[in-house]
């Protein structure tokens, strides 16, 4: 799995692509939470439209959830909005959400469009910033 991490203005934007696996998932999460701009409670917009998850099993999702548990203090109340292009990737994210959120304070949500992900990530009571959908970051 390949990943790119960028800090833009006040949030992280990540791009995950290629064949997903547990080892690369761990590497990605540790690099994200080790980024010089990372703070517990950071906001993350995750583009997973080119991520291939068909090789992942339920056990793999549970292992990724355990990695999230291991770094729960670094994550804090982070808000992660993923957007995907396939139903399988959507379902795998929902499974991860169900497993991980039992054990951490962060929130993970998955969406079918970037705009819906941005609306949830930026337009909440937790994030006091007002703008119209037309002014959302690209």
PDB file of C-alpha atoms in Angstrom:
ATOM      1  CA  UNK A   1       0.000   0.000   0.000  1.00  0.00           C
ATOM      2  CA  UNK A   2       1.254   3.451  -0.834  1.00  0.00           C
ATOM      3  CA  UNK A   3       0.350   6.526   1.170  1.00  0.00           C
ATOM      4  CA  UNK A   4       0.987  10.234   1.056  1.00  0.00           C
ATOM      5  CA  UNK A   5       0.500  12.498   4.062  1.00  0.00           C
ATOM      6  CA  UNK A   6       0.164  16.273   3.804  1.00  0.00           C
ATOM      7  CA  UNK A   7      -0.716  18.917   6.368  1.00  0.00           C
ATOM      8  CA  UNK A   8      -2.827  21.608   4.692  1.00  0.00           C
ATOM      9  CA  UNK A   9      -3.850  24.696   6.667  1.00  0.00           C
ATOM     10  CA  UNK A  10      -5.378  23.060   9.731  1.00  0.00           C
ATOM     11  CA  UNK A  11      -5.868  19.403   8.831  1.00  0.00           C
ATOM     12  CA  UNK A  12      -4.188  16.379   7.318  1.00  0.00           C
ATOM     13  CA  UNK A  13      -4.974  15.066   3.877  1.00  0.00           C
ATOM     14  CA  UNK A  14      -3.870  11.545   3.109  1.00  0.00           C
ATOM     15  CA  UNK A  15      -4.017   9.470  -0.040  1.00  0.00           C
ATOM     16  CA  UNK A  16      -4.037   5.687   0.336  1.00  0.00           C
ATOM     17  CA  UNK A  17      -3.600   3.591  -2.798  1.00  0.00           C
ATOM     18  CA  UNK A  18      -2.595   0.140  -3.933  1.00  0.00           C
ATOM     19  CA  UNK A  19      -3.065  -3.161  -2.169  1.00  0.00           C
ATOM     20  CA  UNK A  20      -3.926  -2.726   1.518  1.00  0.00           C
ATOM     21  CA  UNK A  21      -2.266  -4.884   4.160  1.00  0.00           C
ATOM     22  CA  UNK A  22      -1.785  -4.802   7.917  1.00  0.00           C
ATOM     23  CA  UNK A  23       1.947  -4.009   7.883  1.00  0.00           C
ATOM     24  CA  UNK A  24       1.533  -0.983   5.622  1.00  0.00           C
ATOM     25  CA  UNK A  25      -1.513   0.113   7.618  1.00  0.00           C
ATOM     26  CA  UNK A  26       0.640   0.123  10.755  1.00  0.00           C
ATOM     27  CA  UNK A  27       3.400   2.036   8.978  1.00  0.00           C
ATOM     28  CA  UNK A  28       0.900   4.630   7.703  1.00  0.00           C
ATOM     29  CA  UNK A  29      -0.717   5.179  11.112  1.00  0.00           C
ATOM     30  CA  UNK A  30       2.634   5.532  12.869  1.00  0.00           C
ATOM     31  CA  UNK A  31       3.932   7.975  10.258  1.00  0.00           C
ATOM     32  CA  UNK A  32       0.730  10.012  10.466  1.00  0.00           C
ATOM     33  CA  UNK A  33       0.813  10.274  14.257  1.00  0.00           C
ATOM     34  CA  UNK A  34       4.571  10.988  14.186  1.00  0.00           C
ATOM     35  CA  UNK A  35       4.203  13.902  11.759  1.00  0.00           C
ATOM     36  CA  UNK A  36       5.627  17.149  13.178  1.00  0.00           C
ATOM     37  CA  UNK A  37       2.197  18.834  12.890  1.00  0.00           C
ATOM     38  CA  UNK A  38       0.238  15.961  14.439  1.00  0.00           C
ATOM     39  CA  UNK A  39      -1.593  16.648  17.686  1.00  0.00           C
ATOM     40  CA  UNK A  40      -4.043  14.332  19.443  1.00  0.00           C
ATOM     41  CA  UNK A  41      -7.428  15.350  18.107  1.00  0.00           C
ATOM     42  CA  UNK A  42      -6.187  16.258  14.623  1.00  0.00           C
ATOM     43  CA  UNK A  43      -8.502  16.209  11.625  1.00  0.00           C
ATOM     44  CA  UNK A  44      -7.805  13.795   8.756  1.00  0.00           C
ATOM     45  CA  UNK A  45      -9.359  13.711   5.292  1.00  0.00           C
ATOM     46  CA  UNK A  46      -8.486  10.313   3.805  1.00  0.00           C
ATOM     47  CA  UNK A  47      -8.763   9.641   0.061  1.00  0.00           C
ATOM     48  CA  UNK A  48      -9.174   5.886  -0.306  1.00  0.00           C
ATOM     49  CA  UNK A  49     -10.625   5.909  -3.821  1.00  0.00           C
ATOM     50  CA  UNK A  50      -7.628   3.996  -5.180  1.00  0.00           C
ATOM     51  CA  UNK A  51      -7.180   1.632  -2.247  1.00  0.00           C
ATOM     52  CA  UNK A  52      -7.588  -2.072  -2.988  1.00  0.00           C
ATOM     53  CA  UNK A  53      -8.948  -3.977   0.024  1.00  0.00           C
ATOM     54  CA  UNK A  54     -10.122  -7.282  -1.459  1.00  0.00           C
ATOM     55  CA  UNK A  55      -7.166  -9.166   0.034  1.00  0.00           C
ATOM     56  CA  UNK A  56      -8.000  -8.046   3.595  1.00  0.00           C
ATOM     57  CA  UNK A  57      -9.789 -10.473   5.910  1.00  0.00           C
ATOM     58  CA  UNK A  58     -11.915  -9.838   8.978  1.00  0.00           C
ATOM     59  CA  UNK A  59      -8.864 -10.829  11.053  1.00  0.00           C
ATOM     60  CA  UNK A  60      -6.817  -8.177   9.224  1.00  0.00           C
ATOM     61  CA  UNK A  61      -9.402  -5.519  10.060  1.00  0.00           C
ATOM     62  CA  UNK A  62      -9.303  -6.600  13.697  1.00  0.00           C
ATOM     63  CA  UNK A  63      -5.484  -6.357  13.665  1.00  0.00           C
ATOM     64  CA  UNK A  64      -5.671  -2.830  12.244  1.00  0.00           C
ATOM     65  CA  UNK A  65      -8.186  -1.951  14.976  1.00  0.00           C
ATOM     66  CA  UNK A  66      -5.669  -3.223  17.569  1.00  0.00           C
ATOM     67  CA  UNK A  67      -3.022  -0.953  16.045  1.00  0.00           C
ATOM     68  CA  UNK A  68      -5.449   1.939  16.486  1.00  0.00           C
ATOM     69  CA  UNK A  69      -5.872   0.896  20.110  1.00  0.00           C
ATOM     70  CA  UNK A  70      -2.095   0.831  20.588  1.00  0.00           C
ATOM     71  CA  UNK A  71      -1.847   4.467  19.457  1.00  0.00           C
ATOM     72  CA  UNK A  72      -5.094   5.692  21.005  1.00  0.00           C
ATOM     73  CA  UNK A  73      -3.294   8.280  23.154  1.00  0.00           C
ATOM     74  CA  UNK A  74      -1.572   9.716  20.090  1.00  0.00           C
ATOM     75  CA  UNK A  75      -4.888   9.763  18.218  1.00  0.00           C
ATOM     76  CA  UNK A  76      -6.798  11.368  21.073  1.00  0.00           C
ATOM     77  CA  UNK A  77     -10.118  12.650  19.772  1.00  0.00           C
ATOM     78  CA  UNK A  78      -8.947  12.702  16.155  1.00  0.00           C
ATOM     79  CA  UNK A  79     -11.647  12.858  13.498  1.00  0.00           C
ATOM     80  CA  UNK A  80     -10.961  10.803  10.394  1.00  0.00           C
ATOM     81  CA  UNK A  81     -13.204  11.181   7.346  1.00  0.00           C
ATOM     82  CA  UNK A  82     -12.491   8.623   4.630  1.00  0.00           C
ATOM     83  CA  UNK A  83     -14.044   8.732   1.196  1.00  0.00           C
ATOM     84  CA  UNK A  84     -14.115   5.700  -1.053  1.00  0.00           C
ATOM     85  CA  UNK A  85     -15.210   4.640  -4.509  1.00  0.00           C
ATOM     86  CA  UNK A  86     -16.121   0.983  -3.962  1.00  0.00           C
ATOM     87  CA  UNK A  87     -18.738  -0.729  -1.858  1.00  0.00           C
ATOM     88  CA  UNK A  88     -16.150  -3.218  -0.586  1.00  0.00           C
ATOM     89  CA  UNK A  89     -13.862  -0.439   0.671  1.00  0.00           C
ATOM     90  CA  UNK A  90     -16.883   1.250   2.239  1.00  0.00           C
ATOM     91  CA  UNK A  91     -17.817  -1.970   4.043  1.00  0.00           C
ATOM     92  CA  UNK A  92     -14.285  -2.638   5.254  1.00  0.00           C
ATOM     93  CA  UNK A  93     -14.081   0.896   6.668  1.00  0.00           C
ATOM     94  CA  UNK A  94     -17.401   0.425   8.463  1.00  0.00           C
ATOM     95  CA  UNK A  95     -16.073  -2.821   9.938  1.00  0.00           C
ATOM     96  CA  UNK A  96     -12.915  -1.026  11.117  1.00  0.00           C
ATOM     97  CA  UNK A  97     -15.055   1.750  12.556  1.00  0.00           C
ATOM     98  CA  UNK A  98     -17.135  -0.786  14.521  1.00  0.00           C
ATOM     99  CA  UNK A  99     -14.053  -2.537  15.926  1.00  0.00           C
ATOM    100  CA  UNK A 100     -11.885   0.498  16.657  1.00  0.00           C
ATOM    101  CA  UNK A 101     -14.377   2.927  18.127  1.00  0.00           C
ATOM    102  CA  UNK A 102     -15.119   0.566  21.012  1.00  0.00           C
ATOM    103  CA  UNK A 103     -11.569   1.101  22.259  1.00  0.00           C
ATOM    104  CA  UNK A 104     -10.599   4.699  21.390  1.00  0.00           C
ATOM    105  CA  UNK A 105     -11.837   8.281  21.598  1.00  0.00           C
ATOM    106  CA  UNK A 106     -11.194   9.081  17.928  1.00  0.00           C
ATOM    107  CA  UNK A 107     -13.986   9.051  15.362  1.00  0.00           C
ATOM    108  CA  UNK A 108     -13.783   7.382  11.973  1.00  0.00           C
ATOM    109  CA  UNK A 109     -16.495   7.870   9.359  1.00  0.00           C
ATOM    110  CA  UNK A 110     -16.616   6.700   5.766  1.00  0.00           C
ATOM    111  CA  UNK A 111     -18.321   8.481   2.890  1.00  0.00           C
ATOM    112  CA  UNK A 112     -18.908   7.896  -0.773  1.00  0.00           C
ATOM    113  CA  UNK A 113     -17.880  11.424  -1.816  1.00  0.00           C
ATOM    114  CA  UNK A 114     -15.150  13.872  -0.861  1.00  0.00           C
ATOM    115  CA  UNK A 115     -17.720  16.613  -0.327  1.00  0.00           C
ATOM    116  CA  UNK A 116     -19.701  14.546   2.185  1.00  0.00           C
ATOM    117  CA  UNK A 117     -16.470  13.685   4.011  1.00  0.00           C
ATOM    118  CA  UNK A 118     -15.490  17.360   4.125  1.00  0.00           C
ATOM    119  CA  UNK A 119     -18.906  18.403   5.385  1.00  0.00           C
ATOM    120  CA  UNK A 120     -18.721  15.956   8.284  1.00  0.00           C
ATOM    121  CA  UNK A 121     -15.082  16.694   9.083  1.00  0.00           C
ATOM    122  CA  UNK A 122     -15.274  20.488   9.007  1.00  0.00           C
ATOM    123  CA  UNK A 123     -18.899  21.349   9.717  1.00  0.00           C
ATOM    124  CA  UNK A 124     -19.392  20.031  13.236  1.00  0.00           C
ATOM    125  CA  UNK A 125     -19.770  21.331  16.753  1.00  0.00           C
ATOM    126  CA  UNK A 126     -16.273  20.009  17.433  1.00  0.00           C
ATOM    127  CA  UNK A 127     -14.810  22.135  14.685  1.00  0.00           C
ATOM    128  CA  UNK A 128     -15.864  25.753  14.992  1.00  0.00           C
ATOM    129  CA  UNK A 129     -15.408  27.000  11.472  1.00  0.00           C
ATOM    130  CA  UNK A 130     -18.208  28.350   9.353  1.00  0.00           C
ATOM    131  CA  UNK A 131     -18.180  28.213   5.598  1.00  0.00           C
ATOM    132  CA  UNK A 132     -20.416  27.224   2.786  1.00  0.00           C
ATOM    133  CA  UNK A 133     -19.879  23.953   0.909  1.00  0.00           C
ATOM    134  CA  UNK A 134     -18.489  26.058  -1.966  1.00  0.00           C
ATOM    135  CA  UNK A 135     -15.644  27.265   0.235  1.00  0.00           C
ATOM    136  CA  UNK A 136     -14.507  23.810   1.361  1.00  0.00           C
ATOM    137  CA  UNK A 137     -10.869  22.994   0.614  1.00  0.00           C
ATOM    138  CA  UNK A 138     -10.255  21.028  -2.585  1.00  0.00           C
TER     139      UNK A 138
END
